[in-house]
PDB file of C-alpha atoms in Angstrom:
ATOM      1  CA  GLY P   1      85.533 -18.665 -52.974  1.00 52.00           C
ATOM      2  CA  CYS P   2      85.647 -18.375 -56.716  1.00 63.00           C
ATOM      3  CA  ILE P   3      86.106 -15.366 -58.928  1.00 69.00           C
ATOM      4  CA  ILE P   4      84.123 -15.649 -62.128  1.00 68.00           C
ATOM      5  CA  GLN P   5      85.524 -13.625 -64.983  1.00 71.00           C
ATOM      6  CA  ALA P   6      83.753 -13.544 -68.298  1.00 82.00           C
ATOM      7  CA  LYS P   7      83.098 -11.072 -71.061  1.00 85.00           C
ATOM      8  CA  LEU P   8      79.398 -11.835 -70.700  1.00 87.00           C
ATOM      9  CA  LEU P   9      79.412 -10.645 -67.093  1.00 89.00           C
ATOM     10  CA  GLN P  10      81.228  -7.469 -68.129  1.00 90.00           C
ATOM     11  CA  ASP P  11      78.602  -6.832 -70.809  1.00 92.00           C
ATOM     12  CA  ILE P  12      75.817  -7.383 -68.271  1.00 93.00           C
ATOM     13  CA  MET P  13      77.434  -4.946 -65.836  1.00 94.00           C
ATOM     14  CA  HIS P  14      77.815  -2.323 -68.580  1.00 95.00           C
ATOM     15  CA  ALA P  15      74.186  -2.758 -69.593  1.00 96.00           C
ATOM     16  CA  TYR P  16      72.966  -2.197 -66.048  1.00 95.00           C
ATOM     17  CA  ASP P  17      75.385   0.700 -65.571  1.00 96.00           C
ATOM     18  CA  ASP P  18      73.820   2.253 -68.684  1.00 96.00           C
ATOM     19  CA  GLY P  19      70.358   1.821 -67.146  1.00 95.00           C
ATOM     20  CA  ALA P  20      69.121  -1.019 -69.352  1.00 93.00           C
ATOM     21  CA  ASP P  21      65.663  -2.231 -68.340  1.00 93.00           C
ATOM     22  CA  ASP P  22      65.751  -5.295 -70.573  1.00 93.00           C
ATOM     23  CA  LEU P  23      69.009  -7.058 -71.374  1.00 93.00           C
ATOM     24  CA  LEU P  24      67.628  -8.465 -74.617  1.00 91.00           C
ATOM     25  CA  LEU P  25      67.029  -4.932 -75.895  1.00 91.00           C
ATOM     26  CA  TYR P  26      70.548  -3.803 -75.026  1.00 95.00           C
ATOM     27  CA  PRO P  27      72.508  -3.627 -78.330  1.00 95.00           C
ATOM     28  CA  VAL P  28      75.175  -6.222 -77.451  1.00 94.00           C
ATOM     29  CA  PHE P  29      72.640  -8.868 -76.457  1.00 95.00           C
ATOM     30  CA  LYS P  30      70.056  -7.931 -79.088  1.00 95.00           C
ATOM     31  CA  ASN P  31      72.685  -8.399 -81.807  1.00 95.00           C
ATOM     32  CA  GLU P  32      73.726 -11.768 -80.352  1.00 94.00           C
ATOM     33  CA  VAL P  33      70.135 -12.989 -80.428  1.00 95.00           C
ATOM     34  CA  LEU P  34      69.523 -11.702 -83.956  1.00 95.00           C
ATOM     35  CA  GLU P  35      72.778 -13.165 -85.286  1.00 97.00           C
ATOM     36  CA  ASN P  36      72.370 -16.579 -83.657  1.00 97.00           C
ATOM     37  CA  THR P  37      68.656 -17.373 -83.792  1.00 97.00           C
ATOM     38  CA  SER P  38      68.980 -19.204 -87.105  1.00 97.00           C
ATOM     39  CA  ALA P  39      71.742 -21.402 -85.643  1.00 98.00           C
ATOM     40  CA  LEU P  40      69.538 -22.155 -82.632  1.00 98.00           C
ATOM     41  CA  LYS P  41      66.694 -23.121 -84.974  1.00 98.00           C
ATOM     42  CA  GLU P  42      69.029 -25.428 -86.871  1.00 98.00           C
ATOM     43  CA  ILE P  43      70.126 -27.130 -83.642  1.00 98.00           C
ATOM     44  CA  VAL P  44      66.522 -27.701 -82.583  1.00 97.00           C
ATOM     45  CA  VAL P  45      65.496 -28.993 -86.032  1.00 97.00           C
ATOM     46  CA  GLN P  46      68.483 -31.334 -86.372  1.00 97.00           C
ATOM     47  CA  SER P  47      67.899 -32.673 -82.856  1.00 96.00           C
ATOM     48  CA  ILE P  48      64.133 -33.110 -83.104  1.00 93.00           C
ATOM     49  CA  ASP P  49      64.240 -36.643 -81.646  1.00 96.00           C
ATOM     50  CA  LEU P  50      66.517 -35.672 -78.751  1.00 96.00           C
ATOM     51  CA  PRO P  51      65.398 -34.171 -75.456  1.00 95.00           C
ATOM     52  CA  LEU P  52      66.896 -30.673 -75.579  1.00 96.00           C
ATOM     53  CA  PRO P  53      64.548 -28.766 -73.271  1.00 97.00           C
ATOM     54  CA  VAL P  54      66.795 -25.731 -72.771  1.00 97.00           C
ATOM     55  CA  PHE P  55      67.454 -25.175 -76.474  1.00 97.00           C
ATOM     56  CA  THR P  56      63.769 -25.697 -77.299  1.00 97.00           C
ATOM     57  CA  ALA P  57      62.626 -23.397 -74.487  1.00 97.00           C
ATOM     58  CA  ALA P  58      65.090 -20.709 -75.585  1.00 96.00           C
ATOM     59  CA  LEU P  59      63.796 -20.853 -79.156  1.00 96.00           C
ATOM     60  CA  THR P  60      60.187 -20.773 -77.950  1.00 93.00           C
ATOM     61  CA  TYR P  61      60.968 -17.719 -75.803  1.00 93.00           C
ATOM     62  CA  ILE P  62      62.568 -15.886 -78.736  1.00 93.00           C
ATOM     63  CA  ASN P  63      59.628 -16.803 -80.989  1.00 91.00           C
ATOM     64  CA  GLN P  64      57.170 -15.502 -78.399  1.00 88.00           C
ATOM     65  CA  LEU P  65      59.034 -12.204 -78.128  1.00 87.00           C
ATOM     66  CA  SER P  66      58.740 -11.638 -81.860  1.00 84.00           C
ATOM     67  CA  SER P  67      55.217 -12.980 -82.453  1.00 84.00           C
ATOM     68  CA  THR P  68      52.122 -10.821 -82.868  1.00 79.00           C
ATOM     69  CA  CYS P  69      49.698 -13.690 -82.240  1.00 78.00           C
ATOM     70  CA  LEU P  70      50.469 -16.258 -79.578  1.00 77.00           C
ATOM     71  CA  GLY P  71      48.913 -19.560 -78.672  1.00 75.00           C
ATOM     72  CA  ALA P  72      48.362 -18.089 -75.212  1.00 71.00           C
ATOM     73  CA  ASN P  73      45.593 -15.928 -76.714  1.00 75.00           C
ATOM     74  CA  ILE P  74      43.318 -18.963 -76.373  1.00 83.00           C
ATOM     75  CA  ILE P  75      43.283 -18.318 -72.615  1.00 87.00           C
ATOM     76  CA  GLN P  76      40.941 -15.339 -73.151  1.00 85.00           C
ATOM     77  CA  GLY P  77      38.469 -17.630 -74.902  1.00 84.00           C
ATOM     78  CA  GLN P  78      38.716 -20.236 -72.163  1.00 88.00           C
ATOM     79  CA  ARG P  79      38.170 -17.633 -69.455  1.00 88.00           C
ATOM     80  CA  ASP P  80      35.119 -16.336 -71.330  1.00 87.00           C
ATOM     81  CA  PHE P  81      33.739 -19.866 -71.711  1.00 88.00           C
ATOM     82  CA  PHE P  82      34.092 -20.711 -68.018  1.00 89.00           C
ATOM     83  CA  GLY P  83      33.265 -17.348 -66.474  1.00 87.00           C
ATOM     84  CA  ALA P  84      31.945 -14.843 -69.039  1.00 78.00           C
ATOM     85  CA  HIS P  85      35.093 -12.711 -68.723  1.00 86.00           C
ATOM     86  CA  THR P  86      34.972 -11.494 -72.361  1.00 87.00           C
ATOM     87  CA  TYR P  87      37.708 -11.706 -74.947  1.00 87.00           C
ATOM     88  CA  GLN P  88      39.306  -9.276 -77.364  1.00 86.00           C
ATOM     89  CA  ARG P  89      38.927 -10.072 -81.042  1.00 84.00           C
ATOM     90  CA  VAL P  90      41.808  -9.602 -83.434  1.00 83.00           C
ATOM     91  CA  ASP P  91      39.641  -8.654 -86.417  1.00 88.00           C
ATOM     92  CA  ARG P  92      37.920  -5.615 -84.848  1.00 90.00           C
ATOM     93  CA  GLU P  93      38.065  -3.310 -81.826  1.00 92.00           C
ATOM     94  CA  GLY P  94      36.455  -4.045 -78.485  1.00 89.00           C
ATOM     95  CA  PHE P  95      35.724  -6.877 -76.113  1.00 90.00           C
ATOM     96  CA  GLU P  96      32.973  -9.459 -76.533  1.00 87.00           C
ATOM     97  CA  HIS P  97      31.291 -12.297 -74.717  1.00 88.00           C
ATOM     98  CA  HIS P  98      30.188 -15.329 -76.710  1.00 87.00           C
ATOM     99  CA  GLN P  99      27.176 -17.503 -75.843  1.00 84.00           C
ATOM    100  CA  TRP P 100      29.213 -20.708 -76.028  1.00 84.00           C
ATOM    101  CA  GLY P 101      26.293 -23.161 -75.784  1.00 80.00           C
ATOM    102  CA  SER P 102      24.138 -21.503 -78.443  1.00 71.00           C
ATOM    103  CA  HIS P 103      24.126 -22.226 -82.167  1.00 65.00           C
ATOM    104  CA  GLU P 104      24.754 -18.697 -83.453  1.00 57.00           C
TER     105      GLU P 104
END
């Protein structure tokens, strides 16, 4: 067997002992993310021609957590196009269905 000892694991245990529902909202981890996001961005930018899927995915995840409008919003439009499921507009309240083949 192996005993893994790390400050990170201690911080995780403390967070769960304190009843944290989301580790990224727990002060220790939230501060780490806030303090190091710019460094992560710099790594991704400087390595743009290198395959760094984990760094890129981590940055994408952080960006998605802090974004008010995501590229995934297009899924509502696609669902409406293929099955009249409606979509929610961002410029006014309510849900709508668009007649996609018409020239409105």
